[in-house]
Amino acid sequence: MARITLEHVAQKAGVSIKTVSRVLNAEPNVSEETTARVRQAIAELNYVPNSAARSLSSGKAMSVGLVVGWPVNSPYSSTLIEQTLKECTRHGYSLALFSVEVEDAITRRIIDAYLGRQMDGVILDTRAAQDDELMSQLDALNVPQIIIHPDRRRVAAKASYVQIDNHLGAWQAVNYLIQLGHRRIGCISYDSSLTQETDRIAGYGQALADAGLPFREDRTMRKAGLPFRVGFSGAVELLTAQPDLTALFAGTDEIAMGVLAAIWNLGLRVPDDVSVVGFDDISYASMIAPPLTTIHQPIDEIAAIAVKHLIETVDDPDRAPIDLVMPTSLVIRKSCRALKLDVSQ
Amino acid sequence: MARITLEHVAQKAGVSIKTVSRVLNAEPNVSEETTARVRQAIAELNYVPNSAARSLSSGKAMSVGLVVGWPVNSPYSSTLIEQTLKECTRHGYSLALFSVEVEDAITRRIIDAYLGRQMDGVILDTRAAQDDELMSQLDALNVPQIIIHPDRRRVAAKASYVQIDNHLGAWQAVNYLIQLGHRRIGCISYDSSLTQETDRIAGYGQALADAGLPFREDRTMRKAGLPFRVGFSGAVELLTAQPDLTALFAGTDEIAMGVLAAIWNLGLRVPDDVSVVGFDDISYASMIAPPLTTIHQPIDEIAAIAVKHLIETVDDPDRAPIDLVMPTSLVIRKSCRALKLDVSQ
DNA sequence: AAATGCATTGACAGCGCTGTCAATAGTTGT
DNA sequence: ACAACTATTGACAGCGCTGTCAATGCATTT
């Protein structure tokens, strides 16, 4: 299978390779007839431009990096990857994937990928942007970057951000429970200093405060470990110590899944005995039983914006950085019940 | 930031660019002193070779494609992606990801990626290799390929395979239940014509037969839909119609998770009232409550072999194809109990 | 009719590397 | 001491594309 090049197409269409190149890149100033002739030749020869030659010549890798901040096989990360991949493809870019979890020497790997012109810029997710060594090297090279769910702003560097308001999201979740008539609401989350976690807990507290309810430390479980375990053991402890809790707010949907298992294990039912709200709206949330009421974060939109802005920044380094907060929304499914309406108890 | 090239390194080390290239590629016939000098220069200049130039010049993309056969955010796919990525990185290759789920014109996209020299070969997972259009085009171009979990052999083409024995795996699972004393065992799986699913059901039947137990169609649920739902509704139906079942074999771990939820919802307990075995050993399996006894399939090894063999085939097109069956193993956790030992009932 | 402008096209020089082949130096054999 | 070899190194030609700039043709202007 001899490789088809511009040369072949040009010959077939009876034009110069530069003209074929123009048609390929939709550059102006090519007559319609010529364009048609070239397109025909391209189609007939089934020509696809050599991406390496393109990159070398243009100096653009046509690829963006994504550094995920959690295990690749977590629901959140894999959805982010899926959406980012989709957006890259749409823009004609390819995606270079990196994971802080699996790779040693991750900083080296990412920097080398940039230096080796394998990517034009990088999207950093949550914990990926926590790596000071990585960030300072990225800055030193002035690598176009956008951070998803930043834990903090980076004063020195010219970075862009896309995030959600975790505080508000948690507030929406807990406020919903309060509206349903719940008064004794527990909270289960990670024992982490990430603002993502602390904000969600703070939002829980805020919702309580706004309703004139007390924030009780003994109703707030902060546990370290695997998400499901955190939810399971957290719920067991909380419900054993305080059987009068009628609702539980879980810091993530994965935690919520552990919470559900715990509730069942205690011989209780969801939502009959205990209502549960999660956070993130991972794909499982709608699939499990009962379908989980949760706070949706628009990963698809976040990915779309991140990719679009990053590419724009690559094309125009003077592009102004962005700092967007995407809206979260309450998705009501079947894991909560209204207390007041239940006259049978 | 001026880009560092071979030229700069060569100048600094006082050699020709070709010699630097030799050191870079570990080619023979470079004296130790020269090598040291060049390495020093590379380190000092923080030089990283331009991958596009490399690809263009060598004609190798140094990249392999992975076409996943399930949603990217499924536990199986995301783990496969993670492991494949790891192996590619280890070999100095990059990974180009494709998903049959999200992408329209997937065939076109993959073929173009190959034609555009963005990848040297492709790994096809399960359903990805079911696409006749894609496969025939891949064959026409003689694209190096390896198929993970093939549904069938492809007589015409020179393809390699890595798979597991689904029949045996299911047999291991069900035989374990039988050894524990279970006699009335249900099976819940997808209503699919994929051999992956039919083999697992057949393995279930075989284990029963080998123990002299009857295979009963009314104990075998085949349902279409989302994994969790399949498990949930399948288990509800099965256990409602036949409350005397003491164990359930789920076709996948995701199905098993739905089964667990269903059992709890029916007011029963795992493993006290019903034992459950899954298949796949997804990362969740060990995290949930109770930790799921399941059949492990070595995705890490499968990915390692697939990547290694594919790269070898790329480097040597005459490399003999492989057709490997990787061993599955029973992972005993906490979702099954021994019936005979339970004297209290 | 000459001058000007614009749309269209092509020639050609790289981009940064690898592959080929020639050149050089050092070593061994006779 | 000279031929024959081997180890080491470099010169140079591409790989297939894009960017720059010049050339051409034609319509418009004065």
XYZ file of N, CA, C and O in Angstrom, chain B residues 35-138:
416
model
N 29.246 9.409 23.954
C 27.912 9.203 24.526
C 27.733 10.058 25.773
O 26.717 10.745 25.930
N 28.722 10.020 26.631
C 28.639 10.777 27.882
C 28.513 12.275 27.600
O 27.689 12.967 28.189
N 29.348 12.735 26.664
C 29.344 14.154 26.339
C 27.972 14.578 25.798
O 27.420 15.603 26.175
N 27.453 13.746 24.922
C 26.155 14.053 24.331
C 25.043 14.039 25.379
O 24.215 14.939 25.447
N 25.090 13.022 26.220
C 24.060 12.938 27.267
C 24.092 14.166 28.158
O 23.051 14.705 28.532
N 25.271 14.578 28.449
C 25.453 15.769 29.284
C 24.801 16.991 28.631
O 24.041 17.736 29.250
N 25.111 17.143 27.348
C 24.554 18.278 26.612
C 23.031 18.216 26.579
O 22.337 19.217 26.769
N 22.514 16.998 26.371
C 21.056 16.811 26.342
C 20.439 17.232 27.667
O 19.452 17.960 27.719
N 21.073 16.790 28.725
C 20.555 17.103 30.049
C 20.620 18.602 30.331
O 19.658 19.201 30.797
N 21.755 19.189 29.991
C 21.913 20.613 30.284
C 20.941 21.487 29.508
O 20.439 22.491 30.001
N 20.701 21.076 28.277
C 19.795 21.874 27.452
C 18.344 21.470 27.654
O 17.426 22.089 27.132
N 18.160 20.393 28.432
C 16.818 19.891 28.653
C 16.155 19.574 27.313
O 15.005 19.919 27.064
N 16.922 18.909 26.495
C 16.449 18.619 25.140
C 15.503 17.425 25.081
O 15.736 16.396 25.722
N 14.428 17.583 24.358
C 13.492 16.482 24.091
C 13.243 16.462 22.590
O 12.894 17.485 22.007
N 13.441 15.313 21.959
C 13.269 15.270 20.501
C 11.838 15.584 20.068
O 10.896 15.233 20.754
N 11.742 16.215 18.956
C 10.446 16.560 18.378
C 9.815 15.302 17.789
O 10.325 14.705 16.846
N 8.676 14.928 18.358
C 8.082 13.652 17.952
C 7.553 13.678 16.527
O 7.564 12.658 15.840
N 7.091 14.836 16.102
C 6.573 14.921 14.735
C 7.691 14.707 13.727
O 7.544 13.955 12.768
N 8.822 15.325 13.984
C 9.959 15.167 13.076
C 10.414 13.717 13.046
O 10.718 13.156 12.004
N 10.408 13.133 14.216
C 10.782 11.738 14.334
C 9.864 10.845 13.517
O 10.305 9.973 12.766
N 8.584 11.048 13.713
C 7.598 10.238 12.999
C 7.733 10.418 11.495
O 7.729 9.451 10.738
N 7.848 11.655 11.113
C 7.934 11.937 9.680
C 9.147 11.269 9.056
O 9.069 10.632 8.007
N 10.234 11.385 9.756
C 11.468 10.853 9.216
C 11.519 9.324 9.257
O 11.961 8.679 8.317
N 11.045 8.781 10.336
C 11.144 7.326 10.493
C 9.968 6.588 9.867
O 10.038 5.382 9.637
N 8.892 7.322 9.638
C 7.709 6.672 9.089
C 6.910 5.901 10.121
O 5.968 5.197 9.799
N 7.296 6.048 11.376
C 6.531 5.396 12.440
C 5.849 6.424 13.322
O 6.464 7.402 13.734
N 4.592 6.160 13.629
C 3.839 7.133 14.429
C 4.190 7.022 15.915
O 3.976 7.944 16.676
N 4.725 5.888 16.312
C 4.996 5.624 17.730
C 3.732 5.808 18.562
O 3.751 6.427 19.627
N 2.682 5.275 18.046
C 1.393 5.407 18.711
C 0.498 4.233 18.326
O 0.517 3.793 17.182
N -0.252 3.722 19.270
C -1.207 2.672 18.931
C -2.623 3.148 19.265
O -2.813 3.970 20.159
N -3.568 2.623 18.520
C -4.957 2.989 18.758
C -5.631 1.952 19.641
O -5.285 0.780 19.610
N -6.570 2.422 20.433
C -7.383 1.496 21.220
C -8.840 1.834 20.959
O -9.273 2.959 21.204
N -9.564 0.857 20.439
C -10.989 1.076 20.195
C -11.761 0.289 21.237
O -11.772 -0.943 21.205
N -12.363 1.007 22.161
C -13.073 0.300 23.225
C -14.478 -0.066 22.763
O -15.112 0.664 22.016
N -14.927 -1.203 23.243
C -16.193 -1.735 22.762
C -17.377 -1.435 23.665
O -18.484 -1.897 23.428
N -17.133 -0.660 24.700
C -18.195 -0.309 25.643
C -18.016 1.162 25.990
O -17.006 1.759 25.641
N -18.979 1.738 26.686
C -18.813 3.145 27.051
C -17.489 3.373 27.770
O -17.065 2.527 28.572
N -16.839 4.471 27.460
C -15.547 4.779 28.070
C -15.650 4.813 29.587
O -14.725 4.429 30.289
N -16.800 5.247 30.083
C -16.889 5.365 31.543
C -17.417 4.113 32.234
O -17.762 4.152 33.399
N -17.446 3.008 31.523
C -17.779 1.765 32.222
C -16.529 1.291 32.961
O -15.416 1.581 32.548
N -16.716 0.584 34.063
C -15.557 0.142 34.845
C -14.592 -0.691 34.016
O -13.383 -0.527 34.108
N -15.127 -1.553 33.182
C -14.267 -2.401 32.370
C -13.436 -1.569 31.392
O -12.207 -1.675 31.343
N -14.103 -0.731 30.623
C -13.389 0.065 29.614
C -12.367 0.995 30.228
O -11.248 1.113 29.739
N -12.759 1.640 31.307
C -11.836 2.621 31.859
C -10.606 1.925 32.444
O -9.502 2.464 32.384
N -10.796 0.739 32.959
C -9.642 0.002 33.455
C -8.765 -0.458 32.293
O -7.533 -0.384 32.358
N -9.411 -0.892 31.236
C -8.650 -1.303 30.051
C -7.851 -0.112 29.506
O -6.677 -0.251 29.146
N -8.483 1.029 29.476
C -7.809 2.234 29.001
C -6.612 2.550 29.893
O -5.508 2.813 29.420
N -6.853 2.499 31.181
C -5.795 2.817 32.133
C -4.593 1.901 31.947
O -3.447 2.341 31.885
N -4.852 0.618 31.842
C -3.767 -0.344 31.713
C -3.065 -0.237 30.362
O -1.850 -0.366 30.263
N -3.854 -0.015 29.328
C -3.266 0.111 27.998
C -2.389 1.360 27.929
O -1.282 1.331 27.381
N -2.893 2.416 28.510
C -2.116 3.655 28.559
C -0.788 3.429 29.265
O 0.275 3.855 28.812
N -0.856 2.741 30.361
C 0.341 2.472 31.150
C 1.370 1.698 30.316
O 2.563 2.034 30.303
N 0.891 0.681 29.634
C 1.802 -0.138 28.835
C 2.389 0.646 27.662
O 3.566 0.512 27.339
N 1.568 1.424 27.030
C 2.056 2.241 25.914
C 3.156 3.178 26.392
O 4.212 3.298 25.774
N 2.895 3.829 27.496
C 3.862 4.755 28.056
C 5.178 4.046 28.343
O 6.251 4.540 28.022
N 5.049 2.872 28.906
C 6.225 2.085 29.229
C 7.077 1.786 27.988
O 8.304 1.746 28.046
N 6.407 1.600 26.866
C 7.117 1.275 25.628
C 7.488 2.523 24.824
O 7.968 2.407 23.704
N 7.188 3.674 25.392
C 7.507 4.908 24.673
C 6.512 5.223 23.569
O 6.788 6.040 22.696
N 5.375 4.572 23.613
C 4.338 4.844 22.627
C 3.270 5.726 23.246
O 3.127 5.799 24.463
N 2.512 6.388 22.387
C 1.359 7.106 22.902
C 0.108 6.352 22.485
O 0.142 5.452 21.655
N -0.991 6.743 23.110
C -2.239 6.019 22.908
C -3.277 6.917 22.251
O -3.507 8.032 22.698
N -3.878 6.411 21.181
C -4.985 7.138 20.553
C -6.273 6.388 20.874
O -6.392 5.206 20.584
N -7.182 7.103 21.478
C -8.377 6.458 21.999
C -9.568 6.645 21.067
O -9.785 7.737 20.531
N -10.330 5.591 20.889
C -11.567 5.677 20.114
C -12.646 4.906 20.862
O -12.360 3.909 21.515
N -13.848 5.386 20.748
C -14.942 4.677 21.397
C -16.075 4.461 20.412
O -16.546 5.406 19.779
N -16.501 3.226 20.277
C -17.613 2.955 19.369
C -18.892 3.587 19.882
O -19.836 3.800 19.137
N -18.908 3.894 21.165
C -20.129 4.423 21.743
C -20.384 5.881 21.384
O -21.470 6.263 21.008
N -19.350 6.682 21.525
C -19.580 8.114 21.351
C -19.411 8.617 19.934
O -19.981 9.634 19.559
N -18.638 7.896 19.145
C -18.291 8.498 17.877
C -19.116 7.984 16.716
O -19.272 6.795 16.509
N -19.607 8.905 15.967
C -20.240 8.556 14.725
C -19.100 8.441 13.720
O -18.006 8.942 13.939
N -19.376 7.779 12.642
C -18.358 7.635 11.604
C -17.062 7.101 12.195
O -15.970 7.527 11.831
N -17.209 6.180 13.111
C -16.045 5.651 13.803
C -15.073 4.972 12.840
O -13.865 5.106 12.973
N -15.628 4.271 11.880
C -14.770 3.589 10.906
C -13.897 4.595 10.185
O -12.673 4.447 10.112
N -14.527 5.615 9.695
C -13.823 6.651 8.976
C -12.708 7.245 9.819
O -11.584 7.462 9.389
N -13.074 7.487 11.060
C -12.140 8.134 11.975
C -10.903 7.272 12.228
O -9.768 7.754 12.267
N -11.147 6.013 12.410
C -10.035 5.106 12.704
C -9.155 4.904 11.474
O -7.925 4.974 11.554
N -9.798 4.679 10.355
C -9.050 4.480 9.118
C -8.236 5.732 8.791
O -7.057 5.648 8.429
N -8.851 6.873 8.954
C -8.140 8.123 8.675
C -6.962 8.315 9.627
O -5.910 8.817 9.233
N -7.149 7.925 10.862
C -6.059 8.051 11.828
C -4.878 7.187 11.392
O -3.725 7.573 11.540
N -5.197 6.039 10.841
C -4.115 5.173 10.363
C -3.487 5.741 9.101
O -2.258 5.851 8.986
N -4.337 6.112 8.180
C -3.860 6.679 6.919
C -3.078 7.969 7.171
O -2.106 8.266 6.470
N -3.496 8.710 8.175
C -2.825 9.965 8.504
C -1.597 9.741 9.367
O -1.020 10.675 9.890
N -1.213 8.490 9.502
C -0.023 8.127 10.269
C -0.098 8.590 11.719
O 0.899 8.995 12.297
N -1.286 8.515 12.278
C -1.399 8.882 13.683
C -1.249 7.668 14.568
O -1.155 7.772 15.785
N -1.330 6.500 13.968
C -1.088 5.298 14.764
C -0.548 4.194 13.869
O -0.803 4.165 12.671
N 0.201 3.296 14.488
C 0.862 2.242 13.715
C 0.051 0.956 13.671
O 0.302 0.082 12.853
N -0.892 0.855 14.584
C -1.684 -0.366 14.657
C -2.816 -0.135 15.628
O -2.909 0.935 16.236
N -3.661 -1.145 15.782
C -4.843 -0.892 16.592
C -5.233 -2.105 17.445
O -5.083 -3.259 17.039
N -5.683 -1.778 18.643
C -6.205 -2.797 19.552
C -7.720 -2.654 19.555
O -8.243 -1.562 19.780
N -8.407 -3.741 19.276
C -9.860 -3.688 19.206
C -10.461 -4.501 20.340
O -10.104 -5.658 20.542
N -11.368 -3.882 21.060
C -11.941 -4.567 22.198
C -13.361 -5.060 21.901
O -14.199 -4.297 21.432
N -13.590 -6.322 22.206
C -14.931 -6.924 22.131
C -15.763 -6.429 20.948
O -15.481 -6.763 19.816
N -16.725 -5.601 21.254
C -17.685 -5.212 20.227
C -17.083 -4.370 19.114
O -17.652 -4.266 18.029
N -15.957 -3.753 19.393
C -15.327 -2.937 18.358
C -14.967 -3.799 17.152
O -15.017 -3.352 16.005
N -14.632 -5.051 17.427
C -14.236 -5.945 16.346
C -15.450 -6.589 15.666
O -15.315 -7.439 14.806
N -16.625 -6.167 16.084
C -17.855 -6.706 15.509
C -18.290 -5.899 14.288
O -19.213 -6.277 13.575
N -17.656 -4.765 14.114
C -18.044 -3.850 13.048
C -17.421 -4.319 11.727
O -16.250 -4.118 11.459
N -18.237 -4.950 10.906
C -17.724 -5.563 9.675
C -17.077 -4.546 8.740
O -16.032 -4.813 8.147
N -17.716 -3.410 8.632
C -17.191 -2.362 7.768
C -15.778 -1.971 8.208
O -14.840 -1.935 7.419
N -15.649 -1.725 9.502
C -14.343 -1.352 10.048
C -13.312 -2.444 9.815
O -12.213 -2.188 9.320
N -13.684 -3.652 10.134
C -12.725 -4.745 10.033
C -12.256 -4.971 8.600
O -11.078 -5.217 8.351
N -13.175 -4.880 7.658
C -12.766 -5.145 6.280
C -11.842 -4.041 5.768
O -10.903 -4.303 5.015
N -12.093 -2.822 6.193
C -11.203 -1.738 5.776
C -9.835 -1.875 6.432
O -8.802 -1.611 5.821
N -9.858 -2.287 7.680
C -8.599 -2.513 8.395
C -7.790 -3.586 7.657
O -6.580 -3.467 7.461
